[in-house]
Amino acid sequence: MKRIKIAALLQSNDFGKEVLVQAWVRTKRESKNVCFLALNDGSTINNLQVVVDISPEMHKILDRIHTGASVSVIGETVESGGKGQSLEIVCKELTVLGEANPEEYPLQPKRHSLEFLREIAHLRFRTNTFSAIFRIRHAMTFAIHKFFNDKGFCNIHSPIITSSDAEGAGEMFKVTNLDLNNLPRTEEGKIDYKEDFFGKATNLTVSGQLEAELAALALSEVYTFGPTFRAENSNTARHLAEFWMIEPEMAFYDINDDMDLAEEMLQYLVKYALDNCREDLEFLKKRREEEQKQKAQNERDEMNLIEKLEFVINNKFERLTYTEAINILKKSKANQKGQFKYPVDNWGIDLQSEHERYLVEKHFKKPVILTDYPKEIKAFYMKLNEDNKTVRAMDVLFPQIGEIIGGSQREENYDKLVGRMQEMNIPQKEMWWYLETRKFGTVPHSGFGLGFERLMLFVTGMGNIRDVIPFPRTPKSAEF
RNA sequence: UCCUCUUUAGCUCAGUUGGUUAGAGCACCUGACUGUUAAUCAGGGGGUCCUAGGUUCAAGUCCUAGAAGGGGAGCCA
């Protein structure tokens, strides 16, 4: 008999049919003559209830079954005699595929702390919360490819190992196969990378943007979606040393086209989750509501998870320039009463997360796109404005998460780009290939980077980025 | 990296101004129960009080150092 998945079975409402189900036991509830097994196979947040009449033979089998065991069940679908589910199966054959010793199995049918589950990341997939999160993560991955594919974008696999460390996007992880206990040295005593695998120093990529630009200047519209590595000693709920980033790059797009695409994409992805992950989102909504009860009244969410997601797809993002944002912040009561840790006084300061949160959560109460930042606080490749002071950067700020997207129109003018590289001490020699795209058939173009796990934080309503990636890599932590 | 908090049973936590044998709920085991929904009820077993020093007649509790984790900040996506 062919196995049927629980999601399909629960949807079918097809009674009186014999089926084969294989899954893991979430709970076993036993009384004298009857036993109920709640089974989950990860195809849905919902469990299948299996009713077992306790005969002496069944009793022996049931003794081996505890939370976490894997079982194979042949039974007949019936309309449930109890509340809580419409369909259940009456067990005819019950086989234990794998026992789970209850003295050792760490998951109980009760709420565990996220910190504890992080320590057992190999088993946390088996909880409602994490199975919901990773089904949503899959849906978002798929939706990203679908969004770009439907628009005629080309997916580009940018390299993971790179020899350029000129981007200044953060500390990099070194890639080498040199014997670290016996490093080859040059005459000056420095490490001789000519002896290394690639014949030069290499690192893990911190961004696929520069390579994506090369592809965009031929294929017009491309995107990358790959792992990204930053060796920063960042210990926050929003940073990972290994994370996934989506980086579209579009020829003939100016900064406004760039913003339009970013907004359309985010709304598309959130809508996709609402349309395709409803039950998982409802579960996470309830979960968050429970969590909120622990918090002080003024720290609680104004909207629940579903409302928050619907709000994003139903409202235009607020667009304003850095200069306008500074003026709003300067005049704000929070600033005048000295409630900011970093007071807003002069044009040119870098916005702190408290300032971003004020704009998004207090002032506009919706996602905000900030543009035209001072050139001093942004990257060398961003297009310089006419004023010679600001660049065509755009950051999309989301409630609770902060910067979810960072992007810009790129500097396509060769001389201006070289000038900016000189100002910011970016070595031009290593970047010859990047500069050549401005020498040969340069065009206006734009792009942005979306932190995939930050999107996941928003969509799932989870508070810690370590809980939306299967196996988080953070400083002092690379278990599993 | 900085600030701050936490670390007690498998899990979640309580443990008073330092004082006898360290507690609860859940989980586990045993028993009861004709359909349960994290089933319920009764009983039972289960402890390196994070680690190393120190103060004291006496330390889970106080002091010092360290480790791990949480929250906030910086860096950023």
mmCIF file of N, CA and C in Angstrom, chain A residues 118 120-125 134 137 240 242 465-466 468-474 477-480:
data_model
loop_
_atom_site.group_PDB
_atom_site.id
_atom_site.type_symbol
_atom_site.label_atom_id
_atom_site.label_comp_id
_atom_site.label_asym_id
_atom_site.label_seq_id
_atom_site.Cartn_x
_atom_site.Cartn_y
_atom_site.Cartn_z
ATOM 1 N N ARG A 118 17.390 25.365 20.752
ATOM 2 C CA ARG A 118 18.559 25.724 19.958
ATOM 3 C C ARG A 118 19.717 24.772 20.257
ATOM 4 N N ILE A 120 19.382 21.694 20.885
ATOM 5 C CA ILE A 120 19.074 20.403 20.273
ATOM 6 C C ILE A 120 18.487 20.658 18.880
ATOM 7 N N ALA A 121 19.256 21.422 18.101
ATOM 8 C CA ALA A 121 18.769 21.841 16.776
ATOM 9 C C ALA A 121 18.529 20.644 15.860
ATOM 10 N N HIS A 122 19.167 19.505 16.181
ATOM 11 C CA HIS A 122 18.946 18.312 15.342
ATOM 12 C C HIS A 122 17.557 17.735 15.566
ATOM 13 N N LEU A 123 16.939 18.073 16.685
ATOM 14 C CA LEU A 123 15.610 17.526 16.986
ATOM 15 C C LEU A 123 14.499 18.568 16.926
ATOM 16 N N ARG A 124 14.895 19.852 16.856
ATOM 17 C CA ARG A 124 13.852 20.870 16.984
ATOM 18 C C ARG A 124 12.932 20.946 15.776
ATOM 19 N N PHE A 125 13.345 20.344 14.646
ATOM 20 C CA PHE A 125 12.438 20.234 13.501
ATOM 21 C C PHE A 125 11.143 19.512 13.900
ATOM 22 N N PHE A 134 10.103 26.107 9.192
ATOM 23 C CA PHE A 134 10.869 25.620 8.048
ATOM 24 C C PHE A 134 9.990 25.296 6.846
ATOM 25 N N ARG A 137 9.882 28.741 5.513
ATOM 26 C CA ARG A 137 11.169 29.079 4.890
ATOM 27 C C ARG A 137 11.252 28.493 3.475
ATOM 28 N N LEU A 240 23.884 36.847 11.725
ATOM 29 C CA LEU A 240 24.455 35.508 11.633
ATOM 30 C C LEU A 240 25.799 35.621 10.918
ATOM 31 N N GLU A 242 26.754 33.162 8.963
ATOM 32 C CA GLU A 242 26.406 32.554 7.671
ATOM 33 C C GLU A 242 24.923 32.791 7.446
ATOM 34 N N ILE A 465 17.036 35.593 15.114
ATOM 35 C CA ILE A 465 17.396 35.101 13.784
ATOM 36 C C ILE A 465 17.938 33.672 13.835
ATOM 37 N N ARG A 466 18.418 33.252 14.994
ATOM 38 C CA ARG A 466 18.930 31.881 15.140
ATOM 39 C C ARG A 466 17.819 30.838 15.060
ATOM 40 N N VAL A 468 15.281 31.013 12.768
ATOM 41 C CA VAL A 468 14.660 30.928 11.441
ATOM 42 C C VAL A 468 15.607 30.332 10.403
ATOM 43 N N ILE A 469 16.754 29.843 10.843
ATOM 44 C CA ILE A 469 17.695 29.124 9.980
ATOM 45 C C ILE A 469 17.944 27.782 10.668
ATOM 46 N N PRO A 470 18.032 26.688 9.902
ATOM 47 C CA PRO A 470 18.126 25.390 10.569
ATOM 48 C C PRO A 470 19.297 25.287 11.561
ATOM 49 N N PHE A 471 20.488 25.621 11.092
ATOM 50 C CA PHE A 471 21.659 25.457 11.942
ATOM 51 C C PHE A 471 22.453 26.754 11.979
ATOM 52 N N PRO A 472 22.145 27.632 12.911
ATOM 53 C CA PRO A 472 22.762 28.956 12.923
ATOM 54 C C PRO A 472 24.258 28.925 13.228
ATOM 55 N N ARG A 473 25.001 29.755 12.512
ATOM 56 C CA ARG A 473 26.418 29.958 12.786
ATOM 57 C C ARG A 473 26.599 31.369 13.328
ATOM 58 N N THR A 474 27.080 31.434 14.562
ATOM 59 C CA THR A 474 27.292 32.724 15.228
ATOM 60 C C THR A 474 28.602 32.642 15.984
ATOM 61 N N SER A 477 29.856 29.562 18.013
ATOM 62 C CA SER A 477 28.801 28.565 17.889
ATOM 63 C C SER A 477 28.673 28.068 16.452
ATOM 64 N N ALA A 478 29.104 26.817 16.229
ATOM 65 C CA ALA A 478 28.938 26.187 14.914
ATOM 66 C C ALA A 478 28.607 24.717 15.119
ATOM 67 N N GLU A 479 27.775 24.430 16.104
ATOM 68 C CA GLU A 479 27.384 23.055 16.402
ATOM 69 C C GLU A 479 26.510 22.502 15.271
ATOM 70 N N PHE A 480 26.509 21.232 15.111
ATOM 71 C CA PHE A 480 25.715 20.485 14.104
ATOM 72 C C PHE A 480 26.250 20.682 12.677
#
